[in-house]
Coordinates of C-alpha atoms and ligand atoms in Angstrom, one line a residue:
X1027 CA 91.7 65.6 -50.6
X1028 CA 90.4 62.7 -47.8
X1029 CA 94.2 61.7 -46.7
X1030 CA 97.0 64.3 -45.7
X1031 CA 99.3 62.3 -47.8
X1032 CA 97.0 63.5 -51.1
X1033 CA 97.5 67.2 -49.5
X1034 CA 101.6 66.9 -50.1
X1035 CA 102.5 69.0 -47.0
X1036 CA 106.1 69.3 -46.1
X1037 CA 107.8 66.0 -44.8
X1038 CA 108.6 67.6 -41.6
X1039 CA 104.7 68.8 -40.6
X1040 CA 103.9 65.6 -41.5
X1041 CA 105.9 64.1 -39.1
X1042 CA 104.1 66.7 -36.4
X1043 CA 101.0 65.4 -37.6
X1044 CA 101.7 61.5 -37.2
X1045 CA 103.3 62.4 -33.7
X1046 CA 100.0 63.9 -32.5
X1047 CA 98.4 60.9 -33.9
X1048 CA 95.9 61.8 -36.7
X1049 CA 95.1 59.7 -39.3
X1050 CA 92.8 61.3 -41.6
X1051 CA 91.2 64.5 -41.8
X1052 CA 88.3 65.9 -40.2
X1053 CA 85.6 67.3 -42.7
X1054 CA 86.6 70.5 -42.2
X1055 CA 90.1 70.2 -42.7
X1056 CA 89.5 67.8 -46.0
X1057 CA 87.9 71.0 -47.5
X1058 CA 90.0 74.1 -46.4
X1059 CA 93.7 72.5 -46.4
X1060 CA 93.6 72.5 -50.4
X1061 CA 92.3 75.8 -51.0
X1062 CA 94.5 77.4 -48.5
X1063 CA 97.8 75.6 -49.6
X1064 CA 97.4 77.0 -53.2
X1065 CA 96.8 80.3 -51.8
X1066 CA 93.6 81.4 -52.0
X1067 CA 91.4 82.9 -49.0
X1068 CA 88.8 81.2 -47.2
X1069 CA 85.8 81.4 -45.0
X1070 CA 85.3 78.6 -43.1
X1071 CA 81.9 78.3 -41.2
X1072 CA 83.1 75.7 -38.7
X1073 CA 82.2 75.3 -35.3
X1074 CA 84.7 74.4 -32.3
X1075 CA 85.6 71.1 -32.1
X1076 CA 85.7 70.4 -36.0
X1077 CA 89.3 70.6 -36.2
X1078 CA 89.4 74.1 -37.2
X1079 CA 92.7 74.9 -35.3
X1080 CA 94.5 72.2 -37.5
X1081 CA 92.6 73.6 -40.7
X1082 CA 94.4 77.0 -40.5
X1083 CA 97.7 75.7 -39.0
X1084 CA 99.0 73.4 -41.3
X1085 CA 98.9 75.5 -44.8
X1086 CA 100.1 78.4 -42.3
X1087 CA 103.4 76.6 -41.1
X1088 CA 103.2 75.2 -44.9
X1089 CA 103.6 79.4 -46.0
X1090 CA 106.1 79.8 -43.3
X1091 CA 110.0 80.6 -44.1
X1092 CA 111.9 79.4 -40.5
X1093 CA 114.7 80.8 -42.2
X1094 CA 113.6 84.3 -42.1
X1095 CA 113.6 85.9 -38.8
X1096 CA 110.4 87.6 -39.9
X1097 CA 107.0 87.6 -38.4
X1098 CA 105.3 86.0 -41.0
X1099 CA 101.7 84.6 -40.0
X1100 CA 99.3 86.4 -37.1
X1101 CA 96.6 84.6 -35.5
X1102 CA 94.0 86.3 -33.7
X1103 CA 91.5 84.8 -31.6
X1104 CA 88.9 86.3 -29.1
X1105 CA 90.2 84.9 -25.9
X1106 CA 93.3 84.1 -24.0
X1107 CA 92.7 80.8 -23.6
X1108 CA 91.6 80.0 -26.7
X1109 CA 95.3 81.7 -28.5
X1110 CA 97.0 79.7 -26.0
X1111 CA 95.6 76.5 -27.1
X1112 CA 96.2 77.5 -31.3
X1113 CA 100.0 78.6 -30.2
X1114 CA 100.3 75.1 -28.2
X1115 CA 98.5 72.7 -31.0
X1116 CA 100.6 74.8 -33.8
X1117 CA 103.7 74.3 -31.5
X1118 CA 103.3 70.3 -31.7
X1119 CA 102.5 70.6 -35.6
X1120 CA 105.4 72.3 -35.9
X1121 CA 107.8 71.0 -33.3
X1122 CA 110.6 69.3 -36.6
X1123 CA 109.9 72.9 -38.5
X1124 CA 112.0 75.0 -36.8
X1125 CA 109.0 77.7 -36.9
X1126 CA 108.5 79.6 -33.6
X1127 CA 105.3 80.1 -32.7
X1128 CA 104.7 83.0 -29.7
X1129 CA 101.4 83.8 -28.5
X1130 CA 100.7 87.2 -26.7
X1131 CA 97.6 88.2 -24.6
X1132 CA 96.2 90.5 -21.6
X1133 CA 96.6 89.2 -18.1
X1134 CA 100.5 88.8 -18.8
X1135 CA 103.2 91.0 -18.5
X1136 CA 104.5 92.7 -21.5
X1137 CA 108.4 92.6 -20.8
X1138 CA 108.3 88.8 -21.0
X1139 CA 106.2 88.9 -24.2
X1140 CA 108.6 91.4 -25.7
X1141 CA 111.4 89.3 -24.9
X1142 CA 109.8 86.1 -26.9
X1143 CA 109.6 88.4 -29.6
X1144 CA 112.6 89.9 -29.7
X1145 CA 114.0 86.3 -29.8
X1146 CA 112.3 85.5 -33.0
X1147 CA 108.6 84.8 -33.9
X1148 CA 107.2 83.5 -37.3
X1149 CA 104.4 82.5 -36.0
X1150 CA 102.2 85.2 -33.4
X1151 CA 98.7 84.1 -31.9
X1152 CA 97.1 86.4 -30.2
X1153 CA 94.6 88.5 -29.0
X1154 CA 94.1 91.7 -30.8
X1155 CA 94.2 94.1 -27.7
X1156 CA 97.7 93.2 -26.7
X1157 CA 99.1 92.5 -30.2
X1158 CA 98.2 96.1 -31.2
X1159 CA 99.8 97.3 -27.5
X1160 CA 103.1 95.2 -28.9
X1161 CA 102.8 96.9 -32.3
X1162 CA 102.3 100.7 -30.8
X1163 CA 105.5 99.6 -28.5
X1164 CA 107.2 98.7 -32.1
X1165 CA 108.0 95.2 -30.1
X1166 CA 105.8 93.8 -33.2
X1167 CA 106.0 94.2 -36.6
X1168 CA 103.4 93.2 -38.6
X1169 CA 104.6 94.1 -42.2
X1170 CA 105.9 91.4 -43.3
X1171 CA 103.0 89.1 -42.6
X1172 CA 101.8 87.2 -45.2
X1173 CA 99.2 85.0 -43.8
X1174 CA 96.7 86.2 -41.8
X1175 CA 93.7 84.2 -39.5
X1176 CA 91.3 85.2 -37.6
X1177 CA 89.9 82.5 -35.1
X1178 CA 85.9 82.7 -34.1
X1179 CA 85.5 86.0 -36.1
X1180 CA 82.0 86.0 -34.6
X1181 CA 82.7 86.1 -31.0
X1182 CA 85.6 88.7 -31.5
X1183 CA 83.4 90.6 -33.3
X1184 CA 80.5 90.0 -30.6
X1185 CA 83.2 91.4 -27.9
X1186 CA 83.4 94.6 -29.9
X1187 CA 86.7 93.9 -31.5
X1188 CA 86.1 95.1 -34.6
X1189 CA 88.0 98.2 -34.3
X1190 CA 90.8 96.3 -33.3
X1191 CA 90.7 93.4 -36.1
X1192 CA 90.8 96.7 -38.8
X1193 CA 93.5 98.5 -37.0
X1194 CA 95.8 94.8 -37.3
X1195 CA 94.8 94.0 -40.6
X1196 CA 95.6 97.7 -41.2
X1197 CA 99.2 97.1 -40.2
X1198 CA 99.9 94.0 -42.4
X1199 CA 101.0 95.5 -45.9
X1200 CA 101.7 94.4 -49.7
X1201 CA 100.0 90.8 -50.3
X1202 CA 98.6 88.8 -48.1
X1203 CA 96.2 85.3 -47.5
X1204 CA 93.7 85.9 -45.1
X1205 CA 91.5 83.0 -43.6
X1206 CA 88.4 83.9 -41.5
X1207 CA 87.0 81.0 -39.6
X1208 CA 83.5 81.5 -37.5
X1209 CA 80.8 79.4 -36.0
X1210 CA 78.5 82.1 -37.9
X1211 CA 78.0 84.2 -40.7
X1212 CA 76.7 87.6 -39.9
X1213 CA 76.8 90.5 -42.5
X1214 CA 79.7 91.9 -40.5
X1215 CA 81.6 89.3 -41.2
X1216 CA 80.9 89.1 -44.9
X1217 CA 81.7 93.1 -44.2
X1218 CA 84.9 91.9 -43.2
X1219 CA 85.7 89.6 -45.6
X1220 CA 84.9 92.1 -48.9
X1221 CA 86.9 94.4 -47.6
X1222 CA 90.0 92.0 -46.8
X1223 CA 89.6 89.4 -48.8
X1224 CA 89.7 88.3 -52.5
X1225 CA 87.5 86.0 -54.0
X1226 CA 87.8 83.7 -51.1
X1227 CA 86.4 80.4 -51.4
X1228 CA 83.4 79.8 -48.9
X1229 CA 83.3 76.5 -46.8
X1230 CA 80.7 75.2 -44.8
X1231 CA 80.7 71.9 -42.5
X1232 CA 77.2 71.2 -42.4
X1233 CA 76.1 74.5 -40.6
X1234 CA 76.6 74.7 -36.4
X1235 CA 74.8 71.3 -36.2
X1236 CA 76.5 69.0 -33.4
X1237 CA 77.7 65.8 -34.8
X1238 CA 74.3 64.2 -34.2
X1239 CA 76.0 60.6 -34.4
X1240 CA 78.2 60.8 -31.1
X1241 CA 76.1 63.2 -29.1
X1242 CA 73.1 62.0 -27.3
X1243 CA 70.4 65.4 -26.0
X1244 CA 68.1 65.3 -23.4
X1245 CA 65.6 67.9 -22.0
X1246 CA 63.7 67.6 -18.4
X1247 CA 61.1 70.3 -17.5
X1248 CA 61.7 71.2 -13.9
X1249 CA 61.3 74.1 -11.8
X1250 CA 64.1 76.7 -11.1
X1251 CA 64.0 75.6 -7.5
X1252 CA 64.4 72.0 -8.1
X1253 CA 67.5 72.2 -10.7
X1254 CA 70.3 71.8 -8.3
X1255 CA 68.7 68.7 -6.9
X1256 CA 68.3 67.5 -10.0
X1257 CA 71.7 68.4 -11.3
X1258 CA 73.4 66.6 -8.3
X1259 CA 71.1 63.6 -8.9
X1260 CA 71.9 63.9 -12.4
X1261 CA 76.3 63.9 -11.7
X1262 CA 75.5 60.6 -9.3
X1263 CA 74.1 59.1 -11.9
X1264 CA 76.0 59.6 -14.7
X1265 CA 79.5 59.9 -13.4
X1266 CA 80.9 61.9 -16.1
X1267 CA 84.7 61.9 -15.8
X1268 CA 84.4 65.7 -16.9
X1269 CA 81.2 67.9 -16.9
X1270 CA 80.6 71.7 -18.0
X1271 CA 77.6 73.0 -16.5
X1272 CA 76.7 76.1 -18.3
X1273 CA 75.0 79.4 -16.7
X1274 CA 73.4 82.6 -18.2
X1275 CA 74.9 85.2 -15.5
X1276 CA 78.5 85.0 -13.7
X1277 CA 76.6 85.5 -10.3
X1278 CA 74.4 82.3 -11.0
X1279 CA 77.8 80.5 -12.1
X1280 CA 79.5 81.5 -8.8
X1281 CA 76.7 80.5 -6.8
X1282 CA 75.9 77.0 -8.5
X1283 CA 79.9 76.6 -7.7
X1284 CA 79.5 77.3 -4.5
X1285 CA 76.3 75.1 -3.7
X1286 CA 78.2 72.3 -5.4
X1287 CA 81.3 72.1 -3.6
X1288 CA 79.7 72.5 -0.5
X1289 CA 77.7 69.1 -1.5
X1290 CA 81.3 67.9 -2.4
X1291 CA 81.9 68.2 -5.7
X1292 CA 85.4 68.9 -7.0
X1293 CA 84.3 72.0 -8.9
X1294 CA 85.6 75.2 -10.6
X1295 CA 83.8 78.4 -11.9
X1296 CA 84.8 80.3 -15.3
X1297 CA 83.4 83.5 -16.0
X1298 CA 84.5 87.1 -16.2
X1299 CA 84.6 88.1 -12.9
X1300 CA 87.7 86.1 -11.8
X1301 CA 91.1 87.3 -12.3
X1302 CA 93.1 86.0 -15.1
X1303 CA 95.1 83.7 -13.0
X1304 CA 92.8 82.4 -11.2
X1305 CA 90.8 81.3 -14.8
X1306 CA 94.2 79.8 -16.0
X1307 CA 94.7 78.1 -12.3
X1308 CA 90.9 76.6 -12.5
X1309 CA 91.3 76.0 -16.3
X1310 CA 94.2 73.9 -15.2
X1311 CA 92.2 71.9 -12.4
X1312 CA 89.7 71.2 -15.1
X1313 CA 91.9 70.2 -17.5
X1314 CA 94.2 67.4 -15.3
X1315 CA 91.4 66.2 -14.2
X1316 CA 91.6 67.8 -10.3
X1317 CA 88.4 69.4 -10.8
X1318 CA 85.6 67.5 -12.5
X1319 CA 82.7 70.2 -12.9
X1320 CA 83.3 73.5 -14.7
X1321 CA 80.2 75.8 -14.0
X1322 CA 80.6 78.4 -16.9
X1323 CA 78.8 81.6 -18.4
X1324 CA 78.8 81.4 -22.2
X1325 CA 81.5 84.4 -22.8
X1326 CA 84.0 83.0 -20.8
X1327 CA 83.8 79.7 -21.9
X1328 CA 83.5 80.3 -26.0
X1329 CA 86.6 78.9 -27.7
X1330 CA 87.9 76.5 -24.7
X1331 CA 89.5 73.3 -26.2
X1332 CA 88.8 70.6 -23.1
X1333 CA 89.3 67.8 -25.0
X1334 CA 86.8 64.7 -23.9
X1335 CA 84.5 66.9 -22.2
X1336 CA 81.6 63.9 -21.4
X1337 CA 78.8 65.8 -20.5
X1338 CA 77.3 69.0 -20.9
X1339 CA 74.2 70.3 -18.7
X1340 CA 72.2 73.5 -19.8
X1341 CA 71.4 74.8 -16.1
X1342 CA 69.8 77.4 -17.8
X1343 CA 68.3 77.7 -21.3
X1344 CA 70.2 79.8 -23.7
X1345 CA 67.9 82.7 -25.0
X1346 CA 69.7 82.3 -28.3
X1347 CA 69.6 79.4 -29.9
X1348 CA 73.1 79.4 -31.3
X1349 CA 74.7 79.5 -28.0
X1350 CA 72.8 76.0 -27.4
X1351 CA 74.7 74.2 -30.1
X1352 CA 78.0 76.1 -29.1
X1353 CA 77.6 75.0 -25.7
X1354 CA 76.5 71.2 -26.8
X1355 CA 79.1 71.3 -29.1
X1356 CA 81.9 71.0 -26.3
X1357 CA 80.9 67.4 -25.8
X1358 CA 81.1 64.6 -28.6
X1359 CA 84.0 66.5 -30.2
X1360 CA 86.3 64.9 -32.7
X1361 CA 84.2 61.6 -32.9
X1362 CA 83.8 61.0 -28.9
X1363 CA 80.4 60.1 -27.6
X1364 CA 78.8 62.9 -25.3
X1365 CA 75.6 63.5 -23.4
X1366 CA 73.4 67.1 -23.6
X1367 CA 71.1 67.7 -20.8
X1368 CA 69.2 71.1 -20.8
X1369 CA 66.9 72.1 -17.5
X1370 CA 64.1 73.9 -18.7
X1371 CA 61.4 75.6 -16.6
X1372 CA 58.2 76.8 -17.4
X1373 CA 59.8 80.3 -18.2
X1374 CA 62.1 78.6 -20.5
X1375 CA 60.0 77.1 -22.2
X1376 CA 59.8 79.2 -25.2
X1377 CA 63.5 80.0 -25.5
X1378 CA 63.7 75.9 -25.6
X1379 CA 61.2 75.5 -28.2
X1380 CA 63.2 77.6 -30.5
X1381 CA 66.0 75.5 -30.1
X1382 CA 64.2 72.3 -30.8
X1383 CA 62.4 74.0 -33.9
X1384 CA 66.0 74.9 -35.3
X1385 CA 67.6 71.2 -35.0
X1386 CA 67.3 68.2 -36.8
X1387 CA 68.8 66.0 -34.4
X1388 CA 66.6 64.6 -31.6
X1389 CA 66.1 66.2 -28.2
X1390 CA 64.3 63.8 -26.0
X1391 CA 62.7 64.1 -23.1
X1392 CA 64.4 62.7 -20.2
X1393 CA 61.6 61.2 -18.7
X1394 CA 57.4 60.9 -19.7
X1395 CA 56.5 63.6 -18.0
X1396 CA 59.2 66.0 -20.3
X1397 CA 57.3 65.3 -23.1
X1398 CA 55.6 69.0 -23.5
X1399 CA 53.9 69.0 -26.8
X1400 CA 53.4 72.9 -25.4
X1401 CA 56.9 73.9 -26.8
X1402 CA 56.0 73.3 -30.6
X1403 CA 52.7 73.1 -30.9
X1404 CA 51.2 70.0 -33.0
X1405 CA 54.2 68.8 -33.5
X1406 CA 56.3 66.2 -31.8
X1407 CA 58.9 67.6 -29.4
X1408 CA 61.7 64.8 -30.2
X1409 CA 62.0 64.7 -33.9
X1410 CA 64.0 61.8 -33.7
X1411 CA 61.0 59.7 -32.7
X1412 CA 62.6 58.4 -29.1
X1413 CA 65.3 57.0 -30.9
X1414 CA 67.2 56.3 -27.6
X1415 CA 64.5 57.0 -25.1
X1416 CA 63.3 53.6 -22.9
X1417 CA 60.6 53.9 -20.6
X1418 CA 60.8 51.7 -17.5
X1419 CA 57.8 52.6 -15.9
X1420 CA 56.6 55.9 -14.7
X1421 CA 57.3 57.6 -11.4
X1422 CA 59.7 60.3 -10.9
X1423 CA 62.7 58.5 -9.6
X1424 CA 65.2 57.2 -12.4
X1425 CA 67.0 53.9 -12.9
X1426 CA 70.4 54.4 -14.5
X1427 CA 69.1 52.9 -17.7
X1428 CA 66.6 54.9 -18.4
X1429 CA 68.0 57.2 -20.5
X1430 CA 69.7 54.9 -23.2
Ligands
AMP2859 P1 89.3 72.1 -32.7 O1 87.9 72.2 -33.7 O2 90.3 72.4 -33.7 O3 89.1 72.8 -31.5 O4 89.6 70.7 -32.5 C1 88.8 69.9 -31.8 C2 89.9 68.4 -31.4 O5 90.0 67.9 -32.6 C3 91.3 69.0 -31.0 O6 91.1 68.3 -29.8 C4 92.3 68.5 -32.2 O7 93.4 67.8 -31.4 C5 91.3 67.2 -32.7 N1 92.0 66.7 -34.0 C6 92.1 67.9 -35.0 N2 92.4 67.2 -36.0 C7 92.1 65.9 -36.1 C8 92.5 64.5 -37.0 N3 92.2 64.7 -38.2 N4 91.9 64.0 -36.4 C9 91.6 63.9 -34.8 N5 91.3 64.7 -33.8 C10 91.9 65.9 -34.4

């Protein structure tokens, strides 16, 4: 279904969609909303940025009866940030329906959430640990749930939440519609689907590739100790309104954030050693533009929806190529332009070679000297044939137009 009108959604939900300014469904929405409205179970392979939140939220809101006081739908997310974002988006979409959406997650007092639940929740969006806490304290009754969503299921399983997910699904009695969204489809997800889903419709939106049309990807071969200077040069030149710089370790993220701060950048870190209130404060600063650079580790940043990230930098190359696609997928979202740069030290060239092999999209050398054929022996390292690269003379100085 290529328009929202064809989906025949409740007009009150459509009002929310229109208010949010969405006029045309994204590919994942085109494919999933129809089967979900018909009551089918769905496994959707889609990354953050594809519009998956709306893809499950519209049919979920459609299925909920606001006149009943029972909890009818539950959405499980791997991180608090993602749970909050989903709840916010769903509240906006359902603003005219009378459906009450409550977010419950760790790091906040149980009491306040208990009160929210007591006042009536039709939809609960939460992280697994806290959902279980509320079930055990009898402040949340899942028996009448008829719509279950597992969002970023692969991350939830990576973070060790499989037993939690199992427990929660076990609390839901009777017939339920189950919808799983995941960027990758490891065996454990298929096992989970066999256990809880009936003849699910499997939907893929061109695997985990970033949207090539609007994302420009580059790499540079840089000695480890030169990366900081290279990064500040890049930020100086590009002056992105917002940038996420990825590091492999918490310690590395912290140190880089400190170094950038000392150089005068408005920068915030995001990693697992921060308290929830620090994370909230820093994310707020980044979202509101008080900080323009976020230095993050992979786990801490999973699921974060910051619209309009102009630039992603892989300060360290991830060992797992899929993480590369997750990282660069933070930019160029929903049709917007974005750029991703990877700084590759000699030691990381093997890891980067695997990324180059996996992607059909061109990742171009930033400078002539970066064109390392050693990455993928015998083949061109920039599969796109130098689509955008325009050399403006040799040397190491970087002119602003050198990259486009
Ligand atoms: P998600 O993949 O759910 O994190 O969504 C990524 C971004 O796309 C969010 O900022 C959404 O608000 C936005 N979005 C979702 N659906 C649409 C649509 N149909 N048209 C334009 N933007 C959308």
